[in-house]
CSV table of C-alpha atoms in Angstrom, one decimal:
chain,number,residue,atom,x,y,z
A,1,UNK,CA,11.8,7.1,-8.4
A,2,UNK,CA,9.5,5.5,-11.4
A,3,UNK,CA,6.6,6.9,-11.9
A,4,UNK,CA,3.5,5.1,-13.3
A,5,UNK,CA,0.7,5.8,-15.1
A,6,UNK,CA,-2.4,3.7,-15.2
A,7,UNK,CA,-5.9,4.4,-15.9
A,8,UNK,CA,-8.5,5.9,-13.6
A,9,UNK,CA,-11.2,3.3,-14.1
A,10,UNK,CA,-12.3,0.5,-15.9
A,11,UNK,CA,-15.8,-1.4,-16.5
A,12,UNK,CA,-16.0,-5.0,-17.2
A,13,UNK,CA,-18.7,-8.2,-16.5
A,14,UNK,CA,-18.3,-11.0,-14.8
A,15,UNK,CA,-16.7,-13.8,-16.7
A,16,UNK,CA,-14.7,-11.8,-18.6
A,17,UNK,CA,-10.4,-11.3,-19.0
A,18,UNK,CA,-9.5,-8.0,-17.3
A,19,UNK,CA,-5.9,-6.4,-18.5
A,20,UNK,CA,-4.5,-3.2,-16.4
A,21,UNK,CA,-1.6,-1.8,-18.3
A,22,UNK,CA,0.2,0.4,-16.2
A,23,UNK,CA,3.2,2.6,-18.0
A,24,UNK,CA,6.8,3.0,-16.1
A,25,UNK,CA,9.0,4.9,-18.2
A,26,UNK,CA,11.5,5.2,-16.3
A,27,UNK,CA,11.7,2.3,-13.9
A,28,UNK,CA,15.5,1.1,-13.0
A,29,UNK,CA,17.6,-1.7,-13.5
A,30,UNK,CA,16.7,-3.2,-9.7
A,31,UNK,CA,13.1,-2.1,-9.6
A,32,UNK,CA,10.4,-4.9,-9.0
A,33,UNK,CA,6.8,-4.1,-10.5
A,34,UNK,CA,4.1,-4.6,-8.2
A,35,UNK,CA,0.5,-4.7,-8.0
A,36,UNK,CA,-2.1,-4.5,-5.1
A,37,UNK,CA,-5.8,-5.1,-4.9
A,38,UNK,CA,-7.5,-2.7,-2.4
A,39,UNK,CA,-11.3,-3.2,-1.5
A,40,UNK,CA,-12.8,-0.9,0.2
A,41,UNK,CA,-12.4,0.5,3.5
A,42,UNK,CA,-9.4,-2.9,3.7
A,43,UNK,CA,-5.5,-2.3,3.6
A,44,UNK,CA,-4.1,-3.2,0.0
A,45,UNK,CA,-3.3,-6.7,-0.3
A,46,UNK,CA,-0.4,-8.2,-2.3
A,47,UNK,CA,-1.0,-9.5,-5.9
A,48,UNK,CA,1.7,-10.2,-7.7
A,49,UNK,CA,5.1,-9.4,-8.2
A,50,UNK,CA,7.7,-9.6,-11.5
A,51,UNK,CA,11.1,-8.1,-12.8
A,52,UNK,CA,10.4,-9.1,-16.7
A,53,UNK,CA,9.0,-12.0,-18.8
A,54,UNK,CA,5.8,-13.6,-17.6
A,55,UNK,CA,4.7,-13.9,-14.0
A,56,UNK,CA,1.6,-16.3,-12.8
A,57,UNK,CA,-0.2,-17.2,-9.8
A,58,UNK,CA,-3.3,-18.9,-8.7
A,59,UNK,CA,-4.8,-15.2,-8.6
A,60,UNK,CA,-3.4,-13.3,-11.8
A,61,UNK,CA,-0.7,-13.0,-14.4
A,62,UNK,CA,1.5,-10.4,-15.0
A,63,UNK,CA,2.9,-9.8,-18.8
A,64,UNK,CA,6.3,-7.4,-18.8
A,65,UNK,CA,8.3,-6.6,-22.0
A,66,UNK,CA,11.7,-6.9,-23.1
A,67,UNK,CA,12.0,-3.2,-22.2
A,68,UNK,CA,10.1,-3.1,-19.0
A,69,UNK,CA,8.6,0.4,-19.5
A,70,UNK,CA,5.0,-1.4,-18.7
A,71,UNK,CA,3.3,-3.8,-17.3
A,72,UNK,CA,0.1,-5.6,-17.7
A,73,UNK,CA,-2.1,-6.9,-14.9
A,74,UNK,CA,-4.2,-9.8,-16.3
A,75,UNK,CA,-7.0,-11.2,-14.3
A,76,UNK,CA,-8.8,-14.1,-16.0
A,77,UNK,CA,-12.7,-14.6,-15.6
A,78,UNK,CA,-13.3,-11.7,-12.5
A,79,UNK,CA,-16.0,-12.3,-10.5
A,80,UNK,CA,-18.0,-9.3,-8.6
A,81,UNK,CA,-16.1,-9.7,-5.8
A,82,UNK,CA,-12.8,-8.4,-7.9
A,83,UNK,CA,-14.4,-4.9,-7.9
A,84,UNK,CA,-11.4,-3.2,-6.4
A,85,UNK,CA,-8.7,-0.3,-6.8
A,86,UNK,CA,-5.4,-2.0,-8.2
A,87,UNK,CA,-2.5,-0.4,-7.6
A,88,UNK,CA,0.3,-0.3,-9.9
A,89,UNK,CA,4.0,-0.1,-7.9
A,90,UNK,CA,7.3,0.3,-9.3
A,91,UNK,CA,10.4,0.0,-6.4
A,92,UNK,CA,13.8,-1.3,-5.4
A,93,UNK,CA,12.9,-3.2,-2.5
A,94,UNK,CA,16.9,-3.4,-1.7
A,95,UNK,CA,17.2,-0.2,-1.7
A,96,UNK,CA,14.9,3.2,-0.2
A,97,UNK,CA,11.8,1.1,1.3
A,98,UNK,CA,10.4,3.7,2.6
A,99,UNK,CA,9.4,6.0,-1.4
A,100,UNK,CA,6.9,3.4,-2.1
A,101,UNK,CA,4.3,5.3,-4.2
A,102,UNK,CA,0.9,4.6,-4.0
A,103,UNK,CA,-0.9,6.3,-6.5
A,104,UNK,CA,-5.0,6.4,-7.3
A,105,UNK,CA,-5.0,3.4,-8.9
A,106,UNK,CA,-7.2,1.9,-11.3
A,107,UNK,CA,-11.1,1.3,-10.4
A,108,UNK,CA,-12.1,-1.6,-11.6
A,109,UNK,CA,-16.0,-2.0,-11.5
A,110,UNK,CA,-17.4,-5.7,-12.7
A,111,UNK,CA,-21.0,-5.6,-13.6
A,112,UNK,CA,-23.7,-8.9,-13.7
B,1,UNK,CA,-1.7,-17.0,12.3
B,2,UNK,CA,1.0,-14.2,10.9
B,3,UNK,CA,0.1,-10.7,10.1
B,4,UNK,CA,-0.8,-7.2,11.1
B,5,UNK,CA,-2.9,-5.4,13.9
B,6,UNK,CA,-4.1,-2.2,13.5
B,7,UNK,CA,-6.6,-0.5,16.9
B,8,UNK,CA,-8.9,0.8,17.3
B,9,UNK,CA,-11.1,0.3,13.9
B,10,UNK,CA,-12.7,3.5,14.3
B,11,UNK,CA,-11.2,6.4,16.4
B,12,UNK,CA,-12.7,9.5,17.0
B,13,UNK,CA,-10.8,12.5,18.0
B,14,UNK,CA,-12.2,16.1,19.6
B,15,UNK,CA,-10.2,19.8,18.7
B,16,UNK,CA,-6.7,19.7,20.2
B,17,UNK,CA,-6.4,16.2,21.2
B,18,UNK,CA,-3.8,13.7,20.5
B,19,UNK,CA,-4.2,10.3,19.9
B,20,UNK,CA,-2.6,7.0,19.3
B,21,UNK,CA,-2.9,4.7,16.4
B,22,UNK,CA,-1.5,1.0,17.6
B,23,UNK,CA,0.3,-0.9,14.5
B,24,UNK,CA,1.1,-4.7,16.2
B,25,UNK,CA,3.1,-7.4,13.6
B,26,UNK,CA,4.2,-10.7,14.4
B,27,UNK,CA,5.8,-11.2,11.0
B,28,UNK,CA,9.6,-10.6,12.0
B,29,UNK,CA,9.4,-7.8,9.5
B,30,UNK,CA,11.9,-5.2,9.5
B,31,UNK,CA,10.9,-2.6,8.3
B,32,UNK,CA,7.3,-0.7,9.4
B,33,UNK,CA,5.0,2.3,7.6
B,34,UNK,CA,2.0,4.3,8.2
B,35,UNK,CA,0.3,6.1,5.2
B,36,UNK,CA,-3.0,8.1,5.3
B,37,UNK,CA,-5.4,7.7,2.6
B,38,UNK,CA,-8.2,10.4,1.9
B,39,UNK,CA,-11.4,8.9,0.1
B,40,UNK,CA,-11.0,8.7,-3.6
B,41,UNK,CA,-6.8,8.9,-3.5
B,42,UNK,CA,-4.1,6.8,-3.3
B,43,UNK,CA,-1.8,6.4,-0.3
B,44,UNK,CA,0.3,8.7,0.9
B,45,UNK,CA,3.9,7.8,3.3
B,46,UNK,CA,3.5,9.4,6.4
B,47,UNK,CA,6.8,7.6,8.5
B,48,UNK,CA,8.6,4.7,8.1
B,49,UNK,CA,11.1,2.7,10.1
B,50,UNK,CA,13.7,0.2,8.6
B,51,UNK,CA,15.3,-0.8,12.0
B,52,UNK,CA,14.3,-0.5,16.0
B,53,UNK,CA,14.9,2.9,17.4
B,54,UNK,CA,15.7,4.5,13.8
B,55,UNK,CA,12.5,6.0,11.6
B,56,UNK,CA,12.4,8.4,9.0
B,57,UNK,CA,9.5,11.2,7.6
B,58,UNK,CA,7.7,10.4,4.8
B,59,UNK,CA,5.5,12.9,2.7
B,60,UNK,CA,3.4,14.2,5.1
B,61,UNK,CA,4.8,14.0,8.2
B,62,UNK,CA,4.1,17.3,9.2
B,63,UNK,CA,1.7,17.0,12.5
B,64,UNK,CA,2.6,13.0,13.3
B,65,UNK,CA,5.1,11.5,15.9
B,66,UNK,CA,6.2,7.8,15.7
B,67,UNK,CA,8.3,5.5,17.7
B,68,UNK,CA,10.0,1.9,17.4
B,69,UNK,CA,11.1,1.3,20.6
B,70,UNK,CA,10.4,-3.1,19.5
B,71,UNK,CA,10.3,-4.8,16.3
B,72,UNK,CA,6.9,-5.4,16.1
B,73,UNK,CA,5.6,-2.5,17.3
B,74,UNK,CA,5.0,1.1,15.5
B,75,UNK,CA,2.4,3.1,17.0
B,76,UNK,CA,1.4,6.6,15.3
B,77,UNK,CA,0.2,9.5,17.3
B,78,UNK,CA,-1.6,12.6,15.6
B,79,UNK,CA,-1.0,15.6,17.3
B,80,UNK,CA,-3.1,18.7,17.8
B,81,UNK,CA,-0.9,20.1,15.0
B,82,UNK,CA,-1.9,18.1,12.3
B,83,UNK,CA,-4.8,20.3,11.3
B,84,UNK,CA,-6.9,17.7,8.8
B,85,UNK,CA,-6.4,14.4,10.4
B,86,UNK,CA,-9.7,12.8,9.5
B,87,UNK,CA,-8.6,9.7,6.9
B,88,UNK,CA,-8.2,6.3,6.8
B,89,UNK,CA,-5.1,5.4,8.7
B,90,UNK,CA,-3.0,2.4,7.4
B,91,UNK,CA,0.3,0.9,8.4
B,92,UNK,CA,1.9,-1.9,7.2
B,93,UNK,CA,5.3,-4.1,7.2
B,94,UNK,CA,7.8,-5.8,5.3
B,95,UNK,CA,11.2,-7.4,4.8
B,96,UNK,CA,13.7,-5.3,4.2
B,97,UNK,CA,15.9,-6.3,0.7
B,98,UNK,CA,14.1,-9.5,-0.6
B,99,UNK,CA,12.2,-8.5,-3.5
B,100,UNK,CA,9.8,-11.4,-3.4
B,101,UNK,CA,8.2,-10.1,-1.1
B,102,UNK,CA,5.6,-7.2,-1.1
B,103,UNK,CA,4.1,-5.2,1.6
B,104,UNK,CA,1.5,-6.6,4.4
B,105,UNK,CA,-1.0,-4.1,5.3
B,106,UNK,CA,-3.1,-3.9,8.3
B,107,UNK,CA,-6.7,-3.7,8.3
B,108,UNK,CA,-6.6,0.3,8.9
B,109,UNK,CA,-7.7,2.9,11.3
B,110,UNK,CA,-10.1,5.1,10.4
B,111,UNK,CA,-9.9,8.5,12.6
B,112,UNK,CA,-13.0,11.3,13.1
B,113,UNK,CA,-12.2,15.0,14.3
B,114,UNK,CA,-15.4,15.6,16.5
């Protein structure tokens, strides 16, 4: 299974471009990277989802390179209310489901 | 709308009981999970269950009992064995072997030992 590494915590004010890299060294040739936004006290909720290239949706981009042993989460102009834990996932949702690995995330603490 | 149920909210449990924890979807999802997640930590697998009647131990299993005797139903019971069971309980669903799509997670249970 891929392990990744992402950073405890991060600071930034509202209005500005977030990026959450999150390294997976070792990720697979059919693993997905995911990421999930968890507020407090709230189940994770789905963010974003890519294989390589460029993802975008109306909440966030993700950037992947060529070699796919990271990932960067990019949320543009965060507002308070994307104070949150992100979680950074790397799985082969064809094959064992059940070894998603959650680990402590990154904080991320926007500030007035 | 579609998604999960998780009940009770808040749960609160006395030495040596065992209690329930009621996971509800209405998603058609296949597959089904429960993790626990301590404050400050990540989440951690407890059981999971790919098909009715079939579920397999997570990570810390040790102390829990599961069942999926429907599809949209996977209720967790803590037993009087599981010696620390005060976290926030979460379960959550998904389709098994389409990549687009991620994991939908209930609101969470959050049990006591009183």
């Amino acid at each position: 299974l891929a392990k990744t590494t992402q950073p405890i915590s991060m600071d930034s004010y509202e209005g500005q471009e977030v990026n959450i890299t999150c390294s997976h060294n070792n990720i697979a040739t059919n693993d997905y990277i995911t990421w999930y936004q968890q507020f407090p006290s709230q189940g994770p909720r789905f963010i974003i989802q890519g294989y390589k290239t460029k993802v975008t949706n109306e909440v966030a981009s993700l950037f992947i390179p060529a070699d796919r042993k990271s990932s960067t989460l990019s949320l543009p102009r965060v507002s308070l209310s994307d104070t949150a834990v992100y979680y950074c996932l790397v799985a082969d949702y064809g094959g064992s489901q059940g070894n998603l690995i959650f680990g402590k995330g990154t904080k991320l603490s926007v500030k007035p | 709308d579609g998604g999960i149920t998780q009940s009770p909210k808040y749960l609160f449990r006395k030495e040596g009981q065992n209690v329930t924890l009621s996971c509800e979807q209405n998603l058609n999802h296949d597959a089904m999970y429960w993790y626990r997640q301590d404050p400050g930590q990540g989440l951690r697998l407890i059981y999971y269950s790919q098909i009715v009647n079939d579920f397999q131990k997570g990570d810390i299993a040790e102390g829990y009992s599961v069942s999926r005797e429907k599809k949209e139903s996977f209720p967790l019971t803590v037993t009087s064995a599981q010696k620390n069971p005060t976290a926030f309980y979460l379960c959550a669903s998904s389709i098994v072997g389409r990549p687009n799509y991620g994991y939908t997670f209930g609101s969470g249970t959050r049990l006591t030992v009183v």
